[in-house]
Amino acid sequence: MTTFDMQTAVPPRRAVRLDDVDRVDVRGLLGAIVGRWKLISVLAIGLAALLYFITGFMPSVYSAHSKVMLDPREVRVMSQEEVVSNLSLSDPVIQSEISVMRSNILMERLIRTLGIERLERHFWGGVATDEPEASRINSLTWAIRKNLSVFREGESYVFVIAFEGDNPAMTQEIANGVADTYIALQLESRRESARLATSWIQEQVDEARRNVNRTEEALASYRADALSRQGGTYETSTQQLGNLTTQLVVARSERVTAEAQYDQLRTLLENQGLDALAKAVTSPLLERLNEDKLALKRKDDEWAQSFGPDHIQRQRIQEDMARVDAELQREAERIIELRRNEVEVARMREQSLADGIQQLEDQLANMSASSIGLRQLEREATAARENYEALLARLSAASGQENLQRPEARIIERATLPEVPSAPRPKLMGAFGLVFGLTIGLVVALFLEMTRSTFRTRREIENETGLSVLATLPMQAQDSLKDLIRGLRINSNTMFGEKIRQLRTVLAIRDRSESRAIMVTSSQPGEGKSSTAMALAQMAALSGKSVIVVDGDLRGSKLARSFGWRPEYDFADFILEHADLPDAILEDEDMGIHVLAAASPCPQAADDLSVDWLGPLMDELKRCYDVVIIDSPPLQNVADGLVLAQVADALVYVVRWDSTQRSAVRDGLDSLAEVGLRPTGIVLNQVDAKVAEKMYGTGYAAYS
């Protein structure tokens, strides 16, 4: 035989553990949970249905909600400060208002509004007329508080008043009644405070009025006495002094101006003559005389062109000019005299005003000593008058505010008649049961996954067995093995076909001989060893290889029945020497392979299996065929597989995904190890691609 390492002693199987053995495979756990969706669904739906029917038999409870908002905004009808200030909203104030809404004072007001007997019929079913009214109100207060809840809505200023009961109408009425009673109590309290403040302010106004009358009478009497003694008042004299002082300033300014004008004209006349004075002073007479002088000068200039200074006409002109100069001199002296008189008048007026001011100052000095008492009375009268006016304005504002008072809160939502009960809620409880059941299902699925005894991933198999996984074959939905192989033959570019091709390639790389015998076995029946063997044979035939399949399961093979083979002689006939080897080989033209089939169970032929004659048989088959595929019986059921394994070049061990027990795999591998054999590798079969998607990736989707 030309086997490789199958004939040599193989050391005991040893598991290979990775460094990260404690790492949790999250994707694997999720896949396992998804794979148990039926269990999770049953638990979730069952618990949901149970809670739904239980809550369906519970009595109905109705709930009504009204909402009240503390309003921090201020509405000012008047500009004056309010008599009763608004609330300064803070957390302590808000909690206090919640306590007010549940107080027994408010409850008593509400109970009297709704009616004691009516509420007793609602809560107790009858009227307790034999008990005192206070006791009846206390009992009803306890009953209302038990089903009443007041809470703040988030971080807002809104309070939710919720009441629960078995009567929808009464539930609505109590929820709205609490809100209305709270608003009414607030409004009454503010109005009462405003009324008391108004009454107190009225008393203060009356007292202030009497005080004003008393101080003004004293002031008037004092003024009359002072006027009779001094002949005038201090205010009048002060006013006159101010007026005279102003006039004195004006007179002094006028006197200075007149003196300056007088000095200027006199200097001009003395230094520059009449001509300069005429130019500086505005006077019709001076202007006319200057014009006459200029006319005479022009006329003299005209005569001077023809005659000398002794001419009679020129002498007359000179006489006229002398006369004009004399008139100019007299007019200038008159103007200067006039300015001097104005200066004298200004000086006299200034002196007169100064004398009057001095007299008034002396008079005021005399009056000042006697006006101290007058000013004190005036201050008292002014203070009394201002206090009276302020109180009068405050009274006017307070009188109107009593009717303008508004509560610090307002109702923003009234309770509506509850049409459906708030509890019990079968649908909600059913949904809760669904979620709770789903949670339990997930926990159970996780527990089953953590405690399962089957294989799901390469890592698990390789860590457990110490063998590499040659391929992972996806789950197939065909009804029969024949349909599976026919589908592979029609289209080999599927995910399953690619995985079989991968398995064939790995085996070819590990065994480079021209022909080889590959045995496919498993621990137990139903793990897919036959489908794996036939798929390998079909894929080899599609690649142009000559293939023969040896059905080694002589005790219970189903290949002949699955593919409809009806050979005249089978493998058992060859073993029992009822036929030669060529006669026992059947050709399947559809698949393009030859088969040494086991048409029917034959335990006698299985007992005759021996390495002594199987070795030459395998050599002969490998000489005639490129690939020999041996479909071995399960190792745990019979020992035939151990005999067949000793003549194979490669041993493929099939493990069904999430089905084969770990102990079964260990027992099968231990059986092989006892005879000195070690599998080439493991094939993980019937893998659910949806659950174990990471084993495949997404690249093969193009072939499906």
XYZ file of C-alpha atoms in Angstrom:
704
model
C 0.000 0.000 0.000
C 1.112 3.537 -0.718
C -0.474 5.260 2.175
C 1.130 8.244 3.806
C 1.121 8.569 7.533
C -1.884 6.313 8.007
C 0.267 3.231 8.649
C 2.655 4.817 11.105
C 2.038 5.138 14.783
C 0.044 8.248 15.591
C 0.454 9.911 18.954
C -2.643 10.256 21.110
C -4.955 13.036 20.065
C -4.165 16.294 21.903
C -6.372 19.369 21.936
C -4.768 22.655 20.954
C -5.797 25.589 23.112
C -5.387 29.165 21.991
C -3.994 31.949 24.143
C -7.343 33.792 24.164
C -9.399 30.817 25.256
C -11.358 32.958 27.718
C -12.546 35.325 25.022
C -16.315 35.404 24.575
C -17.522 34.901 21.021
C -20.309 37.476 20.982
C -21.341 36.776 17.403
C -21.506 33.077 18.132
C -23.729 33.720 21.155
C -26.040 35.930 19.124
C -26.211 33.336 16.396
C -27.067 30.643 18.919
C -29.813 32.802 20.388
C -31.271 33.433 16.937
C -31.147 29.706 16.270
C -33.435 29.116 19.265
C -36.060 31.596 18.134
C -38.828 29.032 18.468
C -38.138 28.522 22.174
C -37.914 32.268 22.744
C -41.144 32.864 20.793
C -43.065 30.207 22.757
C -41.994 31.646 26.112
C -42.711 35.252 25.086
C -46.116 34.561 23.511
C -47.148 32.182 26.303
C -46.363 34.625 29.106
C -48.012 37.478 27.187
C -51.205 35.446 26.747
C -51.204 34.425 30.431
C -50.913 38.010 31.699
C -53.470 39.192 29.154
C -56.133 36.754 30.354
C -55.364 37.282 34.048
C -55.727 41.064 33.795
C -58.884 40.609 31.747
C -60.722 39.315 34.850
C -59.622 42.139 37.168
C -62.090 45.002 37.991
C -61.815 48.149 35.853
C -60.289 51.314 37.272
C -60.753 54.695 35.569
C -58.341 57.606 35.835
C -58.924 61.321 35.222
C -56.259 64.045 35.063
C -56.519 67.792 35.397
C -53.585 70.189 35.221
C -52.890 73.388 37.133
C -50.015 75.757 36.356
C -48.451 78.202 38.781
C -48.247 81.370 36.712
C -45.048 83.403 37.391
C -46.158 86.204 35.074
C -47.480 89.426 36.622
C -50.510 91.227 35.230
C -50.521 94.855 36.402
C -53.691 96.814 35.815
C -52.334 99.704 37.903
C -48.836 101.112 38.025
C -48.759 101.166 41.848
C -47.305 98.333 43.867
C -49.781 95.583 44.638
C -51.219 95.140 48.121
C -50.779 91.334 47.951
C -47.530 90.299 46.204
C -47.234 87.334 43.825
C -45.502 84.104 44.736
C -41.759 83.860 44.180
C -41.660 80.415 42.581
C -39.023 78.019 43.903
C -38.835 74.321 44.736
C -39.949 74.777 48.376
C -42.902 76.920 47.241
C -43.891 74.352 44.617
C -43.762 71.505 47.140
C -45.838 73.609 49.530
C -48.507 74.123 46.879
C -48.640 70.366 46.313
C -49.252 69.897 50.038
C -52.024 72.514 49.889
C -53.771 70.558 47.129
C -53.859 67.485 49.392
C -54.654 69.348 52.618
C -57.716 68.464 54.677
C -58.960 72.071 54.428
C -59.188 71.781 50.652
C -60.648 68.265 50.932
C -63.350 69.473 53.313
C -64.267 72.299 50.947
C -64.419 69.848 48.037
C -66.510 67.338 49.995
C -69.060 69.997 50.946
C -69.188 71.197 47.348
C -69.783 67.717 45.892
C -72.076 66.626 48.701
C -71.299 64.421 51.699
C -74.110 61.935 51.103
C -73.344 61.655 47.405
C -69.710 60.843 48.072
C -70.646 58.323 50.777
C -72.885 56.481 48.331
C -70.025 56.446 45.846
C -67.357 55.163 48.247
C -69.352 53.145 50.827
C -72.552 52.344 48.962
C -74.675 54.013 51.628
C -75.098 57.074 53.888
C -73.635 57.056 57.424
C -76.229 59.339 59.027
C -75.595 57.961 62.538
C -72.023 59.317 62.668
C -70.967 62.924 63.404
C -70.363 65.146 60.405
C -66.702 65.664 61.302
C -66.107 61.913 61.357
C -67.881 61.470 58.040
C -65.763 64.222 56.458
C -62.562 62.660 57.829
C -63.482 59.284 56.353
C -64.259 60.793 52.965
C -61.004 62.804 53.102
C -59.057 59.575 53.646
C -60.913 57.866 50.788
C -60.202 60.709 48.351
C -56.560 61.058 49.379
C -56.003 57.322 48.936
C -56.805 57.512 45.218
C -55.547 61.079 44.657
C -52.044 61.870 43.473
C -50.593 65.304 42.814
C -47.187 65.553 41.170
C -45.083 68.032 39.279
C -44.761 67.584 35.531
C -41.018 67.460 34.858
C -39.213 70.680 35.789
C -42.151 72.887 34.806
C -44.633 74.834 36.967
C -47.445 72.449 35.977
C -49.106 70.139 38.526
C -50.993 67.027 37.447
C -53.977 66.143 39.619
C -54.812 62.469 39.030
C -57.705 60.572 40.594
C -58.644 56.928 40.163
C -61.986 55.295 40.756
C -64.492 52.782 39.431
C -67.010 55.454 38.325
C -65.856 57.480 35.271
C -68.157 60.453 35.933
C -67.249 60.760 39.622
C -63.557 60.330 38.811
C -63.735 63.233 36.365
C -65.710 65.395 38.786
C -63.297 64.887 41.705
C -60.211 65.579 39.551
C -61.749 68.834 38.294
C -63.122 69.653 41.764
C -59.685 69.550 43.371
C -58.370 71.996 40.760
C -61.382 74.330 41.042
C -61.300 74.291 44.850
C -57.568 75.054 44.879
C -58.073 78.048 42.572
C -61.073 79.273 44.591
C -59.168 79.071 47.901
C -56.268 81.004 46.399
C -58.586 83.722 45.089
C -60.489 84.045 48.385
C -57.254 84.273 50.356
C -55.901 87.053 48.162
C -59.161 88.993 48.255
C -59.353 88.742 52.045
C -55.761 89.959 52.332
C -56.540 92.865 50.010
C -59.666 93.757 52.021
C -57.773 93.807 55.328
C -54.999 95.910 53.762
C -57.557 98.395 52.398
C -59.222 98.741 55.821
C -55.878 99.411 57.490
C -54.873 101.985 54.842
C -58.243 103.772 55.313
C -57.503 104.233 59.016
C -54.087 105.653 58.198
C -55.604 108.080 55.670
C -58.080 109.428 58.226
C -55.294 110.041 60.740
C -53.116 111.732 58.085
C -55.985 114.032 57.084
C -56.404 115.247 60.644
C -52.663 115.834 60.932
C -52.592 117.907 57.692
C -55.444 120.099 58.896
C -53.719 120.737 62.214
C -50.312 121.697 60.718
C -51.779 123.939 58.019
C -53.886 125.828 60.559
C -50.780 126.463 62.693
C -48.795 127.661 59.639
C -51.520 130.077 58.528
C -51.754 131.603 62.039
C -47.978 132.084 62.242
C -47.831 133.778 58.792
C -50.615 136.220 59.701
C -48.768 137.269 62.849
C -45.473 137.746 60.976
C -47.115 139.823 58.232
C -48.717 142.129 60.711
C -45.388 142.688 62.468
C -43.038 143.053 59.470
C -45.291 144.389 56.750
C -44.232 141.718 54.314
C -43.111 138.221 54.018
C -39.648 136.790 53.856
C -40.347 135.231 50.471
C -41.486 138.538 48.962
C -38.442 140.376 50.233
C -36.174 137.617 48.953
C -37.799 137.831 45.562
C -37.417 141.632 45.480
C -33.750 141.322 46.463
C -33.188 138.952 43.583
C -34.840 141.296 41.117
C -32.854 144.336 42.359
C -29.616 142.402 42.188
C -30.322 141.535 38.582
C -31.136 145.153 37.779
C -27.956 146.302 39.521
C -25.864 144.058 37.348
C -27.555 145.432 34.235
C -27.154 149.067 35.402
C -23.495 148.537 36.207
C -22.959 147.083 32.740
C -24.734 150.028 31.142
C -22.660 152.514 33.164
C -19.392 150.885 32.099
C -20.537 150.905 28.477
C -21.513 154.616 28.619
C -18.177 155.605 30.195
C -16.258 153.690 27.539
C -18.186 155.368 24.723
C -17.701 158.806 26.293
C -13.950 158.355 26.732
C -13.579 157.017 23.202
C -15.391 159.989 21.575
C -13.488 162.553 23.602
C -10.155 160.914 22.712
C -11.044 160.854 19.008
C -11.993 164.517 19.051
C -8.840 165.589 20.853
C -6.427 163.395 18.867
C -7.938 162.966 15.398
C -10.379 165.816 14.991
C -13.889 166.239 13.770
C -13.528 163.949 10.792
C -12.683 160.905 12.923
C -15.501 161.785 15.327
C -17.972 162.061 12.478
C -16.980 158.652 11.281
C -17.309 157.106 14.756
C -20.696 158.671 15.610
C -23.908 158.082 13.741
C -25.629 161.527 13.467
C -27.739 162.872 10.570
C -26.509 166.398 11.195
C -22.847 165.402 11.142
C -23.388 163.437 7.969
C -25.105 166.445 6.293
C -22.392 168.862 7.424
C -19.660 166.523 6.176
C -21.435 166.279 2.827
C -21.672 170.099 2.622
C -18.006 170.399 3.470
C -17.080 167.882 0.776
C -19.233 169.711 -1.784
C -17.589 173.063 -0.930
C -14.166 171.461 -1.200
C -14.899 170.081 -4.663
C -16.234 173.447 -5.761
C -13.077 175.179 -4.452
C -10.971 172.654 -6.308
C -12.827 173.506 -9.521
C -12.284 177.295 -9.076
C -8.675 176.704 -8.110
C -7.986 175.390 -11.582
C -8.754 178.794 -13.092
C -8.265 181.339 -10.305
C -6.000 182.007 -7.421
C -6.836 182.096 -3.690
C -7.570 185.840 -3.809
C -10.494 185.394 -6.126
C -13.697 186.553 -4.577
C -15.541 183.348 -5.349
C -12.907 181.258 -3.710
C -12.942 183.527 -0.684
C -16.718 183.042 -0.374
C -16.193 179.275 -0.567
C -13.605 179.484 2.211
C -16.030 181.471 4.380
C -18.712 178.817 3.848
C -16.279 176.044 4.755
C -15.325 177.929 7.926
C -18.978 178.231 8.838
C -19.508 174.439 8.240
C -16.491 173.635 10.431
C -17.920 175.805 13.199
C -21.248 173.901 13.015
C -19.363 170.575 13.051
C -17.484 171.682 16.184
C -20.688 172.640 17.953
C -22.397 169.305 16.988
C -19.402 167.294 18.211
C -19.399 169.132 21.536
C -23.137 168.522 21.855
C -22.715 164.776 21.192
C -19.896 164.504 23.728
C -21.982 166.369 26.300
C -24.851 164.002 25.640
C -22.592 161.003 26.283
C -21.374 162.581 29.507
C -24.957 163.074 30.691
C -25.712 159.392 29.926
C -22.739 158.358 32.052
C -24.028 160.455 34.952
C -27.522 158.981 34.639
C -26.094 155.417 34.662
C -24.058 156.175 37.745
C -27.078 157.558 39.571
C -29.238 154.553 38.644
C -26.524 152.162 39.797
C -26.210 153.949 43.105
C -29.982 153.945 43.583
C -30.183 150.188 43.009
C -27.262 149.580 45.364
C -28.994 151.598 48.059
C -32.255 149.607 47.568
C -30.419 146.302 47.786
C -28.752 147.388 50.989
C -32.095 148.258 52.493
C -33.620 144.881 51.527
C -30.630 143.014 52.905
C -31.027 144.834 56.192
C -34.740 143.992 56.192
C -34.083 140.305 55.413
C -31.527 140.105 58.178
C -34.162 141.316 60.578
C -36.791 138.897 59.185
C -34.478 135.844 59.197
C -34.406 135.596 62.948
C -38.166 135.448 63.149
C -38.620 133.005 60.148
C -37.058 129.923 61.821
C -40.329 128.991 63.447
C -42.161 129.642 60.167
C -39.920 127.271 58.191
C -40.297 124.562 60.822
C -44.062 124.836 60.543
C -43.830 124.756 56.766
C -41.723 121.566 56.826
C -44.171 119.902 59.162
C -47.076 120.922 56.977
C -45.305 119.712 53.809
C -44.421 116.349 55.352
C -47.957 115.863 56.608
C -49.382 116.782 53.195
C -47.044 114.384 51.321
C -47.825 111.541 53.707
C -51.521 112.183 53.281
C -51.276 112.255 49.484
C -49.245 109.021 49.427
C -51.722 107.252 51.674
C -54.614 108.602 49.620
C -53.070 107.242 46.410
C -52.393 103.923 48.126
C -55.986 103.771 49.334
C -57.271 104.467 45.833
C -55.124 101.663 44.404
C -56.011 99.206 47.169
C -59.745 99.868 46.853
C -59.636 98.711 43.225
C -57.307 95.767 43.786
C -59.737 93.906 45.998
C -61.862 93.137 42.941
C -58.851 92.760 40.625
C -57.172 89.977 42.595
C -56.264 86.877 40.559
C -54.894 83.533 41.792
C -51.240 82.582 41.330
C -52.354 79.472 39.434
C -54.701 78.699 36.600
C -56.231 75.550 35.177
C -54.642 74.684 31.854
C -56.334 71.327 31.302
C -59.618 70.020 32.648
C -60.187 66.337 33.245
C -62.265 64.653 30.568
C -64.634 61.761 31.027
C -62.477 58.603 30.842
C -63.980 56.360 28.192
C -61.650 53.419 28.730
C -60.281 52.120 32.038
C -56.720 52.983 32.965
C -56.267 49.709 34.826
C -56.092 46.864 34.377
C -54.761 47.138 30.844
C -54.666 43.699 29.277
C -52.869 44.888 26.171
C -50.189 46.658 28.183
C -49.774 43.682 30.475
C -49.689 41.433 27.437
C -46.937 43.607 25.979
C -45.114 43.467 29.315
C -45.522 39.706 29.354
C -44.195 39.571 25.821
C -41.119 41.566 26.807
C -40.670 39.612 30.034
C -41.124 36.312 28.247
C -38.704 37.438 25.591
C -36.201 38.243 28.328
C -36.700 34.834 29.946
C -36.390 33.193 26.547
C -33.141 35.010 25.884
C -31.810 33.976 29.291
C -32.829 30.350 28.685
C -31.325 30.416 25.190
C -28.132 31.906 26.576
C -28.044 29.266 29.322
C -28.570 26.487 26.804
C -25.867 27.955 24.608
C -23.397 28.224 27.469
C -24.149 24.651 28.558
C -24.631 22.998 25.143
C -22.631 19.880 24.267
C -22.481 20.328 20.481
C -20.158 22.165 18.105
C -20.953 25.434 16.349
C -17.665 27.039 15.351
C -14.242 26.124 14.000
C -12.686 27.359 17.220
C -14.683 24.941 19.331
C -13.832 21.914 17.190
C -10.163 22.764 16.849
C -9.778 23.493 20.567
C -11.617 20.285 21.482
C -10.074 17.849 18.981
C -6.735 19.361 18.050
C -7.662 18.847 14.375
C -8.139 21.529 11.763
C -11.477 22.123 10.077
C -11.062 21.455 6.358
C -14.414 22.962 5.340
C -17.763 24.078 6.682
C -20.658 22.931 4.525
C -23.840 25.033 4.602
C -27.226 23.609 5.381
C -29.060 22.212 2.331
C -32.827 22.134 1.942
C -33.097 19.353 -0.700
C -35.541 16.560 0.027
C -33.120 13.756 -0.952
C -29.441 13.067 -1.480
C -30.053 12.550 -5.178
C -31.565 16.059 -5.527
C -28.583 17.527 -3.684
C -26.069 15.943 -6.052
C -28.191 16.780 -9.097
C -28.262 20.451 -8.012
C -24.498 20.399 -7.588
C -24.141 18.941 -11.046
C -26.424 21.567 -12.607
C -24.750 24.509 -10.873
C -21.568 23.986 -8.918
C -21.028 27.699 -8.311
C -23.210 27.743 -5.244
C -22.053 28.204 -1.691
C -22.263 24.463 -1.124
C -20.370 23.776 -4.343
C -17.628 26.237 -3.413
C -17.219 24.603 -0.017
C -16.961 21.108 -1.603
C -14.449 22.498 -4.079
C -12.527 23.981 -1.147
C -12.527 20.585 0.593
C -11.310 18.853 -2.557
C -8.530 21.427 -2.990
C -7.343 21.097 0.607
C -7.214 17.317 0.328
C -5.350 17.555 -2.970
C -2.759 19.894 -1.459
C -2.197 17.609 1.517
C -1.908 14.478 -0.665
C 0.003 15.101 -3.900
C -0.082 11.498 -5.240
C -1.595 10.909 -8.664
C -4.386 8.761 -7.225
C -5.604 8.531 -3.699
C -8.241 6.937 -1.495
C -10.297 9.292 0.627
C -12.508 7.866 3.370
C -15.400 9.906 4.734
C -16.691 8.854 8.159
C -18.524 10.209 11.215
C -19.366 9.346 14.789
C -23.071 8.605 14.326
C -25.582 8.159 11.487
C -27.285 11.228 10.058
C -24.286 13.559 10.220
C -23.966 13.888 6.424
C -20.972 11.690 5.659
C -22.705 10.089 2.652
C -23.747 13.454 1.188
C -20.203 14.748 1.736
C -18.679 11.669 0.069
C -21.022 11.831 -2.949
C -20.509 15.594 -3.288
C -16.726 15.078 -3.303
C -17.126 12.392 -5.946
C -19.391 14.559 -8.090
C -17.051 17.572 -7.832
C -14.051 15.403 -8.799
C -15.976 14.049 -11.795
C -16.913 17.574 -12.877
C -13.223 18.485 -12.813
C -12.438 15.651 -15.291
C -11.231 13.064 -12.811
C -12.137 9.397 -12.940
C -13.913 8.609 -9.712
C -15.158 5.472 -7.977
C -17.260 5.475 -4.791
C -16.900 2.496 -2.458
C -19.984 2.077 -0.263
C -18.378 0.659 2.874
C -21.555 0.642 4.971
C -22.432 -3.018 4.375
C -24.864 -3.158 7.313
C -27.231 -0.295 6.525
C -26.275 1.797 3.486
C -28.885 4.005 1.835
C -26.886 5.133 -1.200
C -28.290 2.523 -3.594
C -31.851 3.307 -2.548
C -31.272 7.069 -2.681
C -29.822 7.043 -6.216
C -31.903 4.148 -7.543
C -28.925 1.886 -8.229
C -29.896 -1.724 -9.035
C -26.617 -3.540 -9.651
C -26.596 -7.224 -10.540
C -23.684 -7.683 -8.166
C -22.594 -5.360 -5.370
C -19.707 -4.925 -2.964
C -20.999 -7.705 -0.690
C -21.050 -10.147 -3.632
C -17.424 -9.283 -4.335
C -16.443 -9.827 -0.693
C -18.258 -13.161 -0.548
C -16.638 -14.084 -3.901
C -19.951 -14.334 -5.703
C -18.705 -11.983 -8.438
C -15.504 -10.496 -9.784
C -14.553 -6.865 -9.160
C -15.468 -5.562 -12.668
C -18.886 -7.227 -12.367
C -19.568 -5.538 -9.006
C -18.710 -2.019 -10.264
C -21.700 0.048 -11.456
C -21.466 3.136 -13.659
C -23.770 6.116 -12.950
C -23.880 7.881 -16.299
C -25.674 10.937 -14.952
C -23.007 11.610 -12.336
C -20.112 10.351 -14.454
C -18.746 8.120 -11.701
C -18.407 4.403 -10.911
C -19.809 2.862 -7.791
C -18.950 -0.211 -5.774
C -22.357 -0.191 -4.111
C -23.918 -1.998 -1.176
C -27.357 -2.749 -2.582
C -28.702 -4.438 0.535
C -27.530 -4.985 4.112
C -25.103 -7.920 4.424
C -23.625 -8.351 7.938
C -21.737 -11.481 6.813
C -19.773 -9.503 4.238
C -19.068 -6.797 6.812
C -17.618 -9.383 9.173
C -15.232 -10.552 6.420
C -13.635 -7.094 5.998
C -9.879 -7.357 6.398
C -6.910 -5.152 5.792
C -5.125 -8.049 4.141
C -7.324 -8.070 1.058
C -8.627 -4.492 1.266
C -5.116 -3.138 0.752
C -4.608 -4.811 -2.629
C -8.166 -3.850 -3.593
C -7.457 -0.167 -2.897
C -4.202 -0.388 -4.850
C -6.077 -1.789 -7.809
C -8.799 0.834 -7.653
C -6.248 3.669 -7.370
C -4.463 2.240 -10.375
C -7.659 2.413 -12.425
C -9.166 5.625 -10.999
C -7.864 9.065 -10.120
C -9.934 9.349 -6.948
C -11.349 6.632 -4.706
C -14.051 7.793 -2.277
C -14.906 5.439 0.603
C -18.250 6.023 2.346
C -17.561 4.502 5.765
C -20.146 3.436 8.344
C -20.304 5.460 11.608
C -17.450 4.648 13.960
C -19.559 4.393 17.137
C -22.040 1.890 15.681
C -19.728 -0.743 14.110
C -16.025 -1.418 13.816
C -16.092 -1.632 10.005
C -14.957 1.956 9.675
C -11.770 1.257 11.612
C -10.850 -1.476 9.133
C -11.585 0.705 6.091
C -9.672 3.631 7.602
C -6.420 1.626 7.593
C -6.371 1.381 3.778
C -7.302 5.059 3.084
C -4.811 7.766 2.160
C -6.899 10.544 3.691
C -9.508 10.404 6.419
C -12.254 13.060 6.526
C -14.245 13.161 9.765
C -17.754 14.691 9.374
C -19.351 16.469 12.340
C -22.877 17.828 12.087
C -23.211 21.446 13.213
C -25.104 21.894 16.503
C -26.158 18.244 16.461
C -23.260 15.862 17.076
C -22.437 15.528 20.749
C -18.932 16.420 21.806
C -18.632 13.127 23.640
C -19.516 11.211 20.448
C -16.766 13.006 18.534
C -14.281 12.332 21.306
C -15.218 8.635 21.357
C -14.883 8.330 17.575
C -11.492 10.018 17.496
C -10.330 7.927 20.450
C -11.309 4.794 18.520
C -9.148 5.883 15.600
C -6.288 6.796 17.935
C -6.374 3.314 19.504
C -5.570 1.756 16.116
C -2.921 4.369 15.396
C -4.911 6.561 12.996
C -5.366 10.308 12.925
C -7.928 12.042 10.663
C -6.686 14.434 8.021
C -9.245 16.956 9.189
C -12.834 17.641 10.106
C -15.760 18.781 7.979
C -18.423 20.788 9.846
C -21.628 19.880 8.020
C -25.150 21.358 7.829
C -24.129 24.759 9.160
C -26.929 27.326 9.347
C -25.445 30.192 7.348
C -27.743 32.751 8.957
C -26.646 31.816 12.452
C -22.980 31.186 11.638
C -22.582 33.833 8.973
C -19.077 34.692 10.011
C -17.897 31.237 8.944
C -18.632 32.078 5.313
C -18.483 35.822 4.839
C -20.537 37.394 2.062
C -18.401 36.630 -0.936
C -20.200 33.475 -1.957
C -23.536 35.201 -2.361
C -22.627 35.845 -5.975
C -22.605 32.115 -6.696
C -25.978 31.347 -5.213
